Coordinates of C-alpha atoms in Angstrom, one line a residue:
M185 CA -22.2 -22.9 -16.5
A186 CA -19.3 -22.6 -14.2
E187 CA -18.9 -19.4 -12.2
P188 CA -15.8 -17.4 -13.0
Q189 CA -13.0 -17.8 -10.5
N190 CA -12.1 -14.8 -8.4
P191 CA -8.6 -13.5 -9.1
Q192 CA -6.1 -14.4 -6.4
P193 CA -5.0 -11.5 -4.2
W194 CA -1.4 -10.3 -4.6
W195 CA -0.6 -11.5 -1.1
N196 CA -1.2 -15.2 -1.8
R197 CA 1.6 -17.5 -0.7
E198 CA 3.2 -18.1 -4.1
S199 CA 3.3 -14.4 -4.9
V200 CA 4.8 -13.5 -1.6
R201 CA 7.5 -16.2 -1.9
G202 CA 8.3 -15.2 -5.5
S203 CA 8.5 -11.4 -4.6
R204 CA 10.7 -12.0 -1.6
A205 CA 13.0 -14.2 -3.7
L206 CA 13.3 -11.6 -6.4
I207 CA 14.1 -8.8 -4.0
L208 CA 16.8 -11.0 -2.4
S209 CA 18.2 -11.8 -5.8
S210 CA 18.4 -8.1 -6.6
L211 CA 20.3 -7.5 -3.4
A212 CA 22.7 -10.4 -4.1
F213 CA 23.3 -9.2 -7.7
S214 CA 23.9 -5.7 -6.6
L215 CA 26.6 -6.9 -4.1
M216 CA 28.0 -9.0 -7.0
T217 CA 28.5 -5.8 -9.0
V218 CA 30.3 -4.2 -6.1
C219 CA 32.8 -7.2 -6.1
V220 CA 33.3 -6.8 -9.9
K221 CA 33.9 -3.1 -9.5
Q222 CA 36.4 -3.7 -6.7
L223 CA 38.5 -5.8 -9.1
N224 CA 39.4 -2.4 -10.5
S225 CA 39.7 -3.2 -14.2
R226 CA 42.9 -5.3 -13.8
L227 CA 41.3 -8.6 -14.5
P228 CA 39.8 -9.3 -18.0
V229 CA 36.0 -9.6 -18.0
A230 CA 36.3 -13.1 -19.5
E231 CA 38.5 -14.2 -16.5
I232 CA 35.9 -12.9 -14.0
V233 CA 33.1 -14.8 -15.8
L234 CA 35.2 -18.0 -16.0
C235 CA 36.1 -17.9 -12.3
R236 CA 32.6 -17.1 -11.4
A237 CA 31.5 -20.2 -13.5
L238 CA 33.9 -22.5 -11.8
I239 CA 32.7 -21.4 -8.3
S240 CA 29.1 -21.9 -9.4
I241 CA 29.7 -25.4 -10.8
V242 CA 31.2 -26.5 -7.5
L243 CA 28.4 -25.0 -5.4
T244 CA 25.7 -26.3 -7.7
A245 CA 27.2 -29.8 -7.9
V246 CA 27.2 -30.0 -4.1
G247 CA 23.6 -29.0 -4.0
L248 CA 22.6 -31.5 -6.7
C249 CA 24.4 -34.3 -4.8
L250 CA 22.7 -33.4 -1.5
A251 CA 19.3 -33.2 -3.3
G252 CA 19.8 -36.5 -5.2
V253 CA 18.9 -34.9 -8.5
S254 CA 20.4 -35.8 -11.9
P255 CA 22.3 -32.9 -13.4
W256 CA 21.4 -33.4 -17.0
G257 CA 17.7 -32.4 -17.0
H258 CA 15.1 -33.1 -19.6
R259 CA 15.0 -30.2 -22.1
R260 CA 18.7 -30.1 -22.9
G261 CA 18.5 -27.9 -26.0
L262 CA 16.7 -25.2 -24.1
L263 CA 19.0 -25.6 -21.1
V264 CA 22.0 -25.1 -23.4
A265 CA 20.3 -22.1 -25.0
R266 CA 19.7 -20.6 -21.6
G267 CA 23.4 -21.1 -20.7
V268 CA 24.6 -19.4 -23.9
L269 CA 22.2 -16.4 -23.4
G270 CA 23.1 -16.1 -19.7
S271 CA 26.8 -16.2 -20.4
L272 CA 26.7 -13.6 -23.1
A273 CA 24.5 -11.4 -20.9
L274 CA 27.0 -11.7 -18.1
L275 CA 30.0 -10.8 -20.3
C276 CA 28.2 -7.7 -21.6
F277 CA 27.1 -6.7 -18.1
F278 CA 30.6 -7.1 -16.6
E279 CA 32.1 -5.1 -19.5
A280 CA 29.6 -2.3 -18.9
I281 CA 30.4 -2.3 -15.1
D282 CA 34.1 -2.0 -16.0
Q283 CA 33.7 1.0 -18.2
L284 CA 30.7 2.9 -16.7
P285 CA 29.7 4.2 -13.2
L286 CA 28.1 1.4 -11.2
A287 CA 24.6 3.0 -11.2
S288 CA 24.7 3.7 -15.0
A289 CA 25.8 0.2 -15.8
T290 CA 23.1 -1.3 -13.6
V291 CA 20.4 1.0 -15.0
L292 CA 21.3 0.0 -18.6
Q293 CA 21.1 -3.7 -17.6
Y294 CA 17.7 -3.1 -16.0
T295 CA 16.1 -2.1 -19.3
Y296 CA 15.6 -5.8 -19.6
P297 CA 12.1 -6.0 -18.0
T298 CA 10.7 -4.3 -21.1
F299 CA 12.4 -6.9 -23.4
T300 CA 11.2 -9.6 -21.0
A301 CA 7.6 -8.5 -21.1
V302 CA 7.6 -8.4 -24.9
A303 CA 9.4 -11.8 -25.2
A304 CA 7.1 -13.4 -22.6
L305 CA 4.1 -12.2 -24.6
L306 CA 5.5 -13.5 -28.0
L307 CA 7.2 -16.7 -26.8
L308 CA 5.2 -17.8 -23.8
G309 CA 1.8 -16.3 -24.5
E310 CA 1.8 -14.5 -21.1
P311 CA -0.6 -11.6 -21.3
L312 CA 0.8 -8.1 -20.5
R313 CA -1.4 -6.7 -17.8
R314 CA -2.1 -3.0 -17.7
R315 CA -0.6 -2.6 -14.2
I316 CA 2.6 -4.4 -15.3
S317 CA 2.8 -2.2 -18.4
A318 CA 2.5 0.9 -16.1
A319 CA 5.3 -0.5 -13.9
V320 CA 7.6 -1.1 -16.9
L321 CA 6.9 2.4 -18.2
L322 CA 7.6 4.0 -14.8
G323 CA 10.8 1.9 -14.6
W324 CA 12.0 3.2 -17.9
I325 CA 11.4 6.8 -16.9
G326 CA 13.3 6.1 -13.7
V327 CA 16.1 4.6 -15.7
T328 CA 16.3 7.7 -17.9
L329 CA 16.5 10.0 -14.9
V330 CA 19.3 8.0 -13.3
V331 CA 21.3 7.8 -16.5
Q332 CA 20.8 11.5 -17.1
P333 CA 21.2 11.7 -20.9
Q334 CA 22.5 15.1 -22.1
W335 CA 19.3 16.0 -23.9
L336 CA 17.5 15.7 -20.5
T337 CA 19.7 17.8 -18.2
G338 CA 21.6 20.0 -20.7
T339 CA 24.7 19.6 -18.6
A340 CA 25.4 16.0 -17.7
Q341 CA 27.8 14.0 -19.9
P342 CA 26.1 11.1 -21.7
A343 CA 27.2 7.6 -21.2
Q344 CA 29.9 6.4 -23.6
L345 CA 28.1 5.0 -26.6
I346 CA 29.9 1.7 -27.1
P347 CA 29.7 0.7 -23.4
A348 CA 26.1 1.8 -23.3
L349 CA 25.3 -0.4 -26.4
I350 CA 27.1 -3.3 -24.8
G351 CA 25.0 -2.8 -21.6
I352 CA 21.7 -2.7 -23.6
G353 CA 22.8 -5.8 -25.5
G354 CA 23.4 -7.6 -22.2
A355 CA 19.9 -6.5 -21.1
L356 CA 18.4 -8.1 -24.2
M357 CA 20.3 -11.4 -23.6
T358 CA 19.2 -11.3 -20.0
A359 CA 15.5 -11.0 -21.0
L360 CA 15.7 -14.0 -23.4
A361 CA 17.6 -16.0 -20.7
Y362 CA 14.9 -15.2 -18.1
V363 CA 12.1 -16.2 -20.5
S364 CA 14.0 -19.5 -21.0
V365 CA 14.2 -19.9 -17.2
R366 CA 10.5 -19.3 -16.9
R367 CA 9.7 -22.0 -19.4
L368 CA 12.3 -24.4 -18.0
S369 CA 11.0 -24.0 -14.4
Q370 CA 7.9 -26.0 -15.4
T371 CA 9.9 -29.2 -15.9
E372 CA 13.4 -28.7 -14.5
H373 CA 14.9 -28.6 -11.0
P374 CA 16.2 -25.1 -10.2
L375 CA 19.7 -26.4 -9.6
V376 CA 19.8 -28.1 -13.0
I377 CA 18.8 -24.8 -14.7
I378 CA 21.5 -23.0 -12.7
L379 CA 24.2 -25.7 -13.6
Y380 CA 23.9 -25.2 -17.3
F381 CA 24.8 -21.6 -17.0
P382 CA 28.4 -22.1 -15.8
M383 CA 28.8 -25.3 -17.8
I384 CA 28.4 -23.1 -21.0
S385 CA 30.4 -20.2 -19.6
V386 CA 33.5 -22.3 -19.0
P387 CA 34.2 -23.3 -22.7
L388 CA 33.0 -20.0 -23.9
T389 CA 35.5 -17.9 -21.9
L390 CA 38.4 -20.3 -21.5
P391 CA 40.1 -19.5 -24.8
W392 CA 40.1 -15.8 -24.0
V393 CA 41.5 -16.4 -20.5
L394 CA 44.3 -18.6 -21.9
H395 CA 45.2 -15.8 -24.3
Q396 CA 45.0 -12.8 -22.0
G397 CA 44.4 -14.0 -18.4
V398 CA 46.4 -12.6 -15.4
W399 CA 47.2 -14.2 -12.0
L400 CA 45.1 -13.0 -9.1
Q401 CA 46.8 -11.0 -6.3
G402 CA 46.0 -10.6 -2.6
I403 CA 42.5 -9.3 -1.9
E404 CA 41.4 -10.0 -5.5
W405 CA 40.8 -13.6 -4.4
F406 CA 38.2 -12.4 -1.9
W407 CA 36.4 -10.2 -4.4
L408 CA 36.3 -13.0 -7.0
L409 CA 34.9 -15.4 -4.4
G410 CA 32.3 -12.7 -3.6
V411 CA 31.4 -12.6 -7.3
G412 CA 30.8 -16.3 -7.4
V413 CA 28.9 -16.6 -4.2
M414 CA 26.7 -13.6 -4.7
T415 CA 25.9 -14.6 -8.3
Q416 CA 25.0 -18.1 -7.1
L417 CA 22.6 -16.8 -4.5
G418 CA 21.1 -14.4 -7.0
Q419 CA 20.6 -17.2 -9.5
I420 CA 18.9 -19.4 -6.9
W421 CA 16.5 -16.7 -5.8
V422 CA 15.7 -15.4 -9.3
T423 CA 15.0 -19.0 -10.5
E424 CA 12.6 -19.3 -7.6
G425 CA 11.0 -16.0 -8.3
L426 CA 10.4 -16.9 -12.0
R427 CA 8.9 -20.2 -11.0
C428 CA 6.3 -18.4 -8.8
L429 CA 5.5 -15.4 -10.9
P430 CA 4.9 -14.5 -14.6
A431 CA 8.1 -13.3 -16.3
A432 CA 7.0 -9.7 -17.0
R433 CA 5.9 -9.1 -13.4
A434 CA 9.0 -10.9 -12.0
T435 CA 11.5 -8.8 -13.9
S436 CA 9.7 -5.5 -13.2
I437 CA 10.1 -6.2 -9.5
N438 CA 13.9 -6.5 -10.1
Y439 CA 14.0 -2.8 -11.0
V440 CA 14.8 -2.4 -7.3
Q441 CA 18.4 -3.4 -8.0
V442 CA 18.9 0.0 -9.6
V443 CA 18.3 1.5 -6.2
F444 CA 20.7 -0.9 -4.5
A445 CA 23.4 -0.2 -7.1
T446 CA 23.1 3.6 -6.7
G447 CA 23.4 3.3 -3.0
W448 CA 26.5 1.0 -3.2
G449 CA 28.1 3.4 -5.8
W450 CA 27.6 6.3 -3.3
L451 CA 28.8 4.3 -0.2
W452 CA 31.7 2.3 -1.7
F453 CA 32.9 4.3 -4.7
A454 CA 32.0 7.9 -3.8
E455 CA 29.9 8.2 -6.9
S456 CA 27.8 11.3 -6.5
I457 CA 24.0 11.2 -6.3
N458 CA 21.9 14.2 -7.5
S459 CA 18.2 15.1 -7.6
W460 CA 17.7 13.4 -11.0
Q461 CA 19.0 10.1 -9.6
V462 CA 16.9 10.4 -6.4
G463 CA 13.8 11.1 -8.5
G464 CA 14.6 8.2 -10.8
G465 CA 15.2 5.9 -7.8
M466 CA 11.7 6.9 -6.4
L467 CA 10.1 6.0 -9.7
V468 CA 11.9 2.7 -9.8
L469 CA 10.7 1.9 -6.3
A470 CA 7.1 2.9 -7.4
A471 CA 7.4 0.5 -10.4
T472 CA 8.5 -2.3 -8.0
L473 CA 5.6 -1.6 -5.6
I474 CA 3.1 -1.6 -8.5
S475 CA 4.4 -4.9 -9.6
L476 CA 4.2 -6.3 -6.1
S477 CA 0.6 -5.3 -5.9
A478 CA -0.5 -6.7 -9.2
R479 CA -2.8 -9.7 -9.1
R480 CA -1.6 -13.0 -10.5

């Protein structure tokens, strides 16, 4: 009878690589939200997504050529589904950023680790460890403190209902997209997975842009380039993280983007930070540390 294998410690090479990649992706995505916010609501959301997709296609195509990898992949149906889900998630997220404070929009987006944990359990058969469950719960509590619903504080104004629902819808799409990435990472090159995202975004958003698009002005070119580059870096790192770690653990680590976004909102947009948000941020960091310490 074979002896049971000892569980790998959390600091094994794959875990460290995956955790580092996910934290870097959170930083890149948080800087991407700053660039979107800087566009100052003048550009339609569909136009931002389209331009971001075109930049991503160019950067990814160059990477595929240098790596000598075919761009078409093996599981094309799932690759297309991942592209559709990712595009819809991005449209919802950018719309929420446009209509809500940066921290609130990011917090609503980061309800997706819970959806991811459930989807990974149902679709991938990945068990939901107790420590990851605790991290998800702490993250949700931290999210609630940062959003500050009226029933909690008695004074704060609740987030607008429609933008909030759009943000949560984006979180659900993000979770399903990440579960798809987790499955695809077993057979597909990371750049192939990334390529299908903008390839679907272009035909999805082009009709809207032709109807209501506006021409870029001055510094908007810089911020739009920032959206494309930061999203590309975030996609590369999150794909690497999902290759190395189970989906539930990986996405619970990404709660740290809430802290980044709150900090950028305070530094760049003079969005106030109060004791509720500080407490929520501490819980989000605690959730991230618990996820980092979980055994594989």
